[in-house]
Coordinates of N, CA and C in Angstrom, one line a residue:
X1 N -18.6 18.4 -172.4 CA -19.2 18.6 -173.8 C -19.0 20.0 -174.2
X2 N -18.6 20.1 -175.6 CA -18.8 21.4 -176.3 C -19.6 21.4 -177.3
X3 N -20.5 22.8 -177.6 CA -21.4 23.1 -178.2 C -21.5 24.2 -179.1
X4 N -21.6 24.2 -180.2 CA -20.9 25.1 -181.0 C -22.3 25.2 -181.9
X5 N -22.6 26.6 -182.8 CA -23.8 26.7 -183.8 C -23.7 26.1 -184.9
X6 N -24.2 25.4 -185.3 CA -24.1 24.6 -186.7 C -25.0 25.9 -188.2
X7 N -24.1 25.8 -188.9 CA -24.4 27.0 -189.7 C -25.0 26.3 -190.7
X8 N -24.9 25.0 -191.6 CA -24.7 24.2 -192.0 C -24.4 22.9 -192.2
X9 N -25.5 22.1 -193.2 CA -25.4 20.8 -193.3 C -25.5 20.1 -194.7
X10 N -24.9 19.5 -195.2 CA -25.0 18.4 -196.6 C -24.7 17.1 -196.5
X11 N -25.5 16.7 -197.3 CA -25.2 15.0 -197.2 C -24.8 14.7 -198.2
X12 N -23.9 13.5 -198.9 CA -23.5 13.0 -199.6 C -23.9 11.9 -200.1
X13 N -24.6 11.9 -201.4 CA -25.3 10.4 -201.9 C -24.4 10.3 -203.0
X14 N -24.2 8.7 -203.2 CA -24.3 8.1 -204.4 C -24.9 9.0 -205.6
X15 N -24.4 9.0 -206.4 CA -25.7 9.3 -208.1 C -24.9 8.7 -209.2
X16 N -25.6 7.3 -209.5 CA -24.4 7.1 -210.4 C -23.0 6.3 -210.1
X17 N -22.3 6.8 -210.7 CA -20.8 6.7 -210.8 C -19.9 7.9 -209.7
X18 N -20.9 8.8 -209.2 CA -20.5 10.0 -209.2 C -21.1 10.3 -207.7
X19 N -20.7 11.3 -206.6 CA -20.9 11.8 -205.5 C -21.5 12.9 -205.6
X20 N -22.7 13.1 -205.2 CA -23.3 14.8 -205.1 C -23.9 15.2 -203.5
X21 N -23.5 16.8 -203.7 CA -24.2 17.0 -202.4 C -25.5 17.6 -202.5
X22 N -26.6 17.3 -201.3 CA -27.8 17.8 -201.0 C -27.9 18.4 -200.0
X23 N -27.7 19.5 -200.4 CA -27.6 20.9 -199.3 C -29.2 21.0 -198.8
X24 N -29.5 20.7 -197.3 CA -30.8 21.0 -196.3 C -30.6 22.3 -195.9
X25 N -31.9 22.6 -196.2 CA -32.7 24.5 -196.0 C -32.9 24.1 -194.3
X26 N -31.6 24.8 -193.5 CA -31.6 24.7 -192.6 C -32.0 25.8 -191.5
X27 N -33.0 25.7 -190.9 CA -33.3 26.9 -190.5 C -32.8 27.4 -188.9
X28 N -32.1 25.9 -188.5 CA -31.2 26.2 -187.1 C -30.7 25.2 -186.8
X29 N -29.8 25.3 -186.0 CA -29.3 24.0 -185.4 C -27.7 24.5 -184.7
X30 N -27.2 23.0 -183.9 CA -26.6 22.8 -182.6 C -25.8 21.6 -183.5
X31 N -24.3 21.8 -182.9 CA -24.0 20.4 -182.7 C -23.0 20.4 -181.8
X32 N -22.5 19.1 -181.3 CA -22.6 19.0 -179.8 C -20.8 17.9 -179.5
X33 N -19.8 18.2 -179.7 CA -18.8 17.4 -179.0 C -19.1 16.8 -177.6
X34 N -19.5 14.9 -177.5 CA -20.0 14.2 -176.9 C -18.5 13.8 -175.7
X35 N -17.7 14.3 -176.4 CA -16.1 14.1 -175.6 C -16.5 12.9 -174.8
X36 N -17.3 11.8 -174.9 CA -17.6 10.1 -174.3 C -16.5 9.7 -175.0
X37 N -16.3 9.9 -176.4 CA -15.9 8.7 -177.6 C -14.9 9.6 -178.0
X38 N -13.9 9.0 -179.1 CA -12.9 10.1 -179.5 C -14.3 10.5 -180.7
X39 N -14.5 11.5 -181.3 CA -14.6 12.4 -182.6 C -16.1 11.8 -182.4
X40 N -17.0 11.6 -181.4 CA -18.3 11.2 -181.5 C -19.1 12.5 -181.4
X41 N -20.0 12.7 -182.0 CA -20.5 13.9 -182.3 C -22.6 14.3 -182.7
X42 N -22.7 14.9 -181.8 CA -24.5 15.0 -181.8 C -24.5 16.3 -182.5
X43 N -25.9 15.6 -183.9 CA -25.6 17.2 -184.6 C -27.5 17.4 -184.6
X44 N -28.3 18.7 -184.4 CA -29.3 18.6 -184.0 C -29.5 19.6 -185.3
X45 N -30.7 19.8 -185.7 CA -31.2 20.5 -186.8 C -32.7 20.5 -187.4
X46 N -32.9 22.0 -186.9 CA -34.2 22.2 -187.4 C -34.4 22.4 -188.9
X47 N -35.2 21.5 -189.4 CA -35.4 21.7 -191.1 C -36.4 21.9 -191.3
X48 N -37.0 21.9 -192.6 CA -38.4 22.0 -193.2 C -38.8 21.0 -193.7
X49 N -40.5 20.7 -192.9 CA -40.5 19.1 -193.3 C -40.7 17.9 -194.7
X50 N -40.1 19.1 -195.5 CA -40.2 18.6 -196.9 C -38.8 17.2 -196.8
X51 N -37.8 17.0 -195.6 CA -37.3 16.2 -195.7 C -37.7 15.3 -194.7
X52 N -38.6 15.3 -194.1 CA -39.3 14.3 -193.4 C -39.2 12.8 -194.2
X53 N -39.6 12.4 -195.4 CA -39.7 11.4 -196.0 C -38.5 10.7 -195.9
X54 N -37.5 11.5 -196.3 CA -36.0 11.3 -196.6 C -35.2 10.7 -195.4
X55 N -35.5 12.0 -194.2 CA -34.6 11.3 -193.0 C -35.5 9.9 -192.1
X56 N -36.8 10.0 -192.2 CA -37.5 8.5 -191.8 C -36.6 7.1 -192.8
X57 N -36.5 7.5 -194.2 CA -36.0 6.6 -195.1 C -34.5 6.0 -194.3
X58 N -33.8 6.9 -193.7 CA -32.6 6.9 -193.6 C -32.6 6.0 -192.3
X59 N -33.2 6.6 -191.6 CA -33.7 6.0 -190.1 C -33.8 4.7 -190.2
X60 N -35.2 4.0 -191.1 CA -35.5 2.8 -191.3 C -34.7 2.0 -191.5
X61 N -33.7 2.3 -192.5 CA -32.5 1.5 -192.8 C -31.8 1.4 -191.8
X62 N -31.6 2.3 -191.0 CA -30.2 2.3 -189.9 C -29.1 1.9 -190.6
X63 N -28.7 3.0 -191.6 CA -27.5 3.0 -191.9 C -26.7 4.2 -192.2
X64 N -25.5 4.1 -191.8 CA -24.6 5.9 -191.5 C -24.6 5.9 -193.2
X65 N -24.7 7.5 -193.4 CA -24.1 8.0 -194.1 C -23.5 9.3 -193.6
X66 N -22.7 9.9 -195.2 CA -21.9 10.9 -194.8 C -22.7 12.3 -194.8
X67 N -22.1 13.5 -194.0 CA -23.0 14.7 -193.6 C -21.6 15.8 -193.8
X68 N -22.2 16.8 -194.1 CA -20.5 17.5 -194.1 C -21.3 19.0 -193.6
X69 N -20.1 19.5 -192.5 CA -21.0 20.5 -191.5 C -20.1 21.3 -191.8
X70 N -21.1 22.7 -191.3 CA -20.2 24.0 -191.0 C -20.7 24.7 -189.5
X71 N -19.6 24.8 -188.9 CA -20.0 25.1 -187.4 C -19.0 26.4 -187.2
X72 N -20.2 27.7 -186.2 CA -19.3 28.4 -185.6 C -19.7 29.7 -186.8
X73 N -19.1 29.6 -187.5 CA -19.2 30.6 -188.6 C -19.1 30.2 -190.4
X74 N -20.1 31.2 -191.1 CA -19.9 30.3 -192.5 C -18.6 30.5 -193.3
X75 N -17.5 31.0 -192.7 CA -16.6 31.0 -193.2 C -15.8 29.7 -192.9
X76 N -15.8 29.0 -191.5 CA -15.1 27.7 -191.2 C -15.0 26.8 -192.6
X77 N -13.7 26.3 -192.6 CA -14.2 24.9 -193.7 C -15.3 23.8 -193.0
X78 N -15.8 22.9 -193.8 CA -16.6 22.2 -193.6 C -15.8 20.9 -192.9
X79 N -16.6 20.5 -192.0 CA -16.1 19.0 -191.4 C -16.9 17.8 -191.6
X80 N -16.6 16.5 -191.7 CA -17.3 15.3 -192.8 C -17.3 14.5 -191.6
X81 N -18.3 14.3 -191.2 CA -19.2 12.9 -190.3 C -20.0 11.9 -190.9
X82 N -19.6 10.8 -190.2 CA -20.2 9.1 -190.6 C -21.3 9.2 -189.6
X83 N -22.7 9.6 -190.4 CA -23.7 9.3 -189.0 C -24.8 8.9 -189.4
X84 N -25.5 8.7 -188.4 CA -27.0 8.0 -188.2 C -27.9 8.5 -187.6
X85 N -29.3 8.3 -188.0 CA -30.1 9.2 -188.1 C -30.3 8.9 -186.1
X86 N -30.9 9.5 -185.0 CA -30.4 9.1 -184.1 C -32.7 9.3 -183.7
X87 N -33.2 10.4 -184.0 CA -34.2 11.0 -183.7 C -35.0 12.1 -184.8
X88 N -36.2 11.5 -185.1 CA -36.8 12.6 -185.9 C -38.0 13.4 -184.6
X89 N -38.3 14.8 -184.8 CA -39.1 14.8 -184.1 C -39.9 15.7 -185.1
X90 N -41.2 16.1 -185.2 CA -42.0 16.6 -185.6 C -42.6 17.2 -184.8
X91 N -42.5 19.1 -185.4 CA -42.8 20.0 -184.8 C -43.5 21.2 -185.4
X92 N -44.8 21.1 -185.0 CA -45.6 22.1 -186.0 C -45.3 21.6 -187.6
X93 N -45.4 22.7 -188.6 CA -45.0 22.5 -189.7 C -43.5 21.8 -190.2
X94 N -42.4 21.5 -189.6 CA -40.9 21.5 -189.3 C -40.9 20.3 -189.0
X95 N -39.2 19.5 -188.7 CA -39.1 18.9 -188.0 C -37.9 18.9 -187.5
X96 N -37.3 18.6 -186.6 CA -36.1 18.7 -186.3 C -35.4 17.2 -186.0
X97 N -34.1 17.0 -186.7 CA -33.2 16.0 -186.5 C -32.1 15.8 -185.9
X98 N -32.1 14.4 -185.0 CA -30.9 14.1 -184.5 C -30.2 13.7 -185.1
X99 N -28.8 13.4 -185.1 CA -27.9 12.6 -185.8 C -26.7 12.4 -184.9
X100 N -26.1 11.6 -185.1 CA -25.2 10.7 -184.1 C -23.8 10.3 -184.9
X101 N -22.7 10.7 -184.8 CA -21.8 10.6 -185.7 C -20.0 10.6 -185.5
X102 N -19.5 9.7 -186.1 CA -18.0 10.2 -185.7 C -17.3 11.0 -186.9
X103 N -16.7 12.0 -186.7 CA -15.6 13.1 -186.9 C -14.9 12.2 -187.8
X104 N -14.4 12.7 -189.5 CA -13.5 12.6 -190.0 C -12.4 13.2 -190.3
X105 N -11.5 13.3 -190.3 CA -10.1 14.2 -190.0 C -9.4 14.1 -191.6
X106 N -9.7 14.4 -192.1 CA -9.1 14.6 -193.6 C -9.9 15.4 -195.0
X107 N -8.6 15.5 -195.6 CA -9.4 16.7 -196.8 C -10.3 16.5 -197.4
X108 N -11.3 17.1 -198.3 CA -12.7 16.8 -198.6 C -12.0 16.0 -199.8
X109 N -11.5 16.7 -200.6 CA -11.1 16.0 -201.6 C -10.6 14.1 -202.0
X110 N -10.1 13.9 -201.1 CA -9.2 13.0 -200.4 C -10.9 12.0 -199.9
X111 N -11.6 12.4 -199.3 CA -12.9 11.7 -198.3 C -13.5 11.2 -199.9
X112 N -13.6 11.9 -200.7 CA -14.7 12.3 -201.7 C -14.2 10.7 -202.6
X113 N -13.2 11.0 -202.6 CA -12.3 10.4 -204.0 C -12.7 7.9 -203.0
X114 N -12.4 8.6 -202.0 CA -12.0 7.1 -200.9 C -13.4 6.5 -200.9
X115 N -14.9 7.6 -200.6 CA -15.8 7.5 -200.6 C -16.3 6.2 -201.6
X116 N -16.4 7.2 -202.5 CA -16.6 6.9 -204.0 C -15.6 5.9 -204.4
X117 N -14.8 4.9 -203.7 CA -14.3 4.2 -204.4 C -14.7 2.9 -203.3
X118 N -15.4 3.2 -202.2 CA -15.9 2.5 -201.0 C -16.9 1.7 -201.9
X119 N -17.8 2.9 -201.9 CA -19.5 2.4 -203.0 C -19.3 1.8 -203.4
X120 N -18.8 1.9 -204.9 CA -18.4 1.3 -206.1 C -17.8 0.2 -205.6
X121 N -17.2 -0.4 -204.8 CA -17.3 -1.6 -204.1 C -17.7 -2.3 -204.1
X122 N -18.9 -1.8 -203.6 CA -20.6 -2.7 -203.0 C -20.2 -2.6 -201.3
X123 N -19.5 -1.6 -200.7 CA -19.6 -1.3 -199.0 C -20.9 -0.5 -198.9
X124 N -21.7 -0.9 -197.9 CA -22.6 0.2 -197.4 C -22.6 0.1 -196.0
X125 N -23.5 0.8 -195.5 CA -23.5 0.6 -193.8 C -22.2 0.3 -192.7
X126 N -22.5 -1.0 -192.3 CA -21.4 -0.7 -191.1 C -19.8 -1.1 -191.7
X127 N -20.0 -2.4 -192.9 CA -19.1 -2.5 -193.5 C -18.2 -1.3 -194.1
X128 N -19.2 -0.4 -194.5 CA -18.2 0.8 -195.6 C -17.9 1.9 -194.1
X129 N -18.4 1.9 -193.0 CA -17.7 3.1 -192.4 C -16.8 2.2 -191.4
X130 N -16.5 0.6 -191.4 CA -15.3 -0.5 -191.2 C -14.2 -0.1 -191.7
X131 N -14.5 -0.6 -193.4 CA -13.3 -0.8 -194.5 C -13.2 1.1 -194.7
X132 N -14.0 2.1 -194.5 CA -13.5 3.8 -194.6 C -12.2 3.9 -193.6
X133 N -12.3 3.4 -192.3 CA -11.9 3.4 -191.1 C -10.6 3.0 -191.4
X134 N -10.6 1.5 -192.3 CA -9.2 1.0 -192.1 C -8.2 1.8 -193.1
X135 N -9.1 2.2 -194.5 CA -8.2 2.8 -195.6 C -7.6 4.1 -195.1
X136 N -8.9 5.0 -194.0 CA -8.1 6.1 -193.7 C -6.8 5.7 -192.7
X137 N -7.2 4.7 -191.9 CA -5.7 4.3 -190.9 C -4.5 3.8 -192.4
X138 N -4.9 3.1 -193.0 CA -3.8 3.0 -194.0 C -2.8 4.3 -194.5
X139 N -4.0 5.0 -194.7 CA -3.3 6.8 -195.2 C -2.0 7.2 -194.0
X140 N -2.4 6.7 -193.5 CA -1.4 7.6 -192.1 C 0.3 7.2 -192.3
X141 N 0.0 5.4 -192.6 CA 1.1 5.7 -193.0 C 2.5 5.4 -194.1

């Protein structure tokens, strides 16, 4: 396993027609190359529990969405994970989350555009990170 500082985290929702990010006031965190799986990935993060509501919401559903990380330093480009909420824990005022996720290997631009054309579909859950899977294998070639 490799373990690197996570500087950085955003998630990507639906709004609309349209993709926006929701940058978390992160006040630490870890994420974790699981090297079990190819690009399977543990990302750990202490937040403020003003997103408590949000990541229990996500939990309940059990369904991946997208996270886009910065690890190592804030100058790294960002990297885009299909993940699931894995563990909430509640700590003092705070709370800190697990997430559980595979690695996507392509430009943000490019994810953003495939994304958003996934939704607008009607894919969500296991279907949309299926049919993301096969469009990105399509890309290759």
């Amino acid at each position: 396993m490799k373990t690197f500082k996570l500087i950085s985290i955003d998630i990507l929702e639906k709004s609309g027609d349209e993709l926006e990010y929701i940058e978390v006031d992160m006040m630490d965190g870890l994420i974790i190359d699981r090297e079990i799986e190819q690009d399977r990935w543990l990302i750990e993060c202490f937040i403020p529990v003003k997103y408590l509501k949000y990541f229990k919401q996500k939990q309940s559903e059990d369904r991946e969405f997208v996270v886009q990380v910065r690890i190592s330093k804030a100058a790294n480009p960002k990297a885009t994970i299909v993940a699931k909420v894995n563990s909430i824990n509640e700590i003092e005022d705070d709370i800190n989350v697990i997430l559980i996720g595979n690695l996507v290997n392509r430009e943000r631009e490019q994810i953003e555009q495939m994304l958003q054309d996934l939704i607008e579909a009607g894919y969500q859950g296991a279907s949309l990170l299926k049919r993301f899977k096969e469009k990105n294998q399509e890309s290759f070639f």
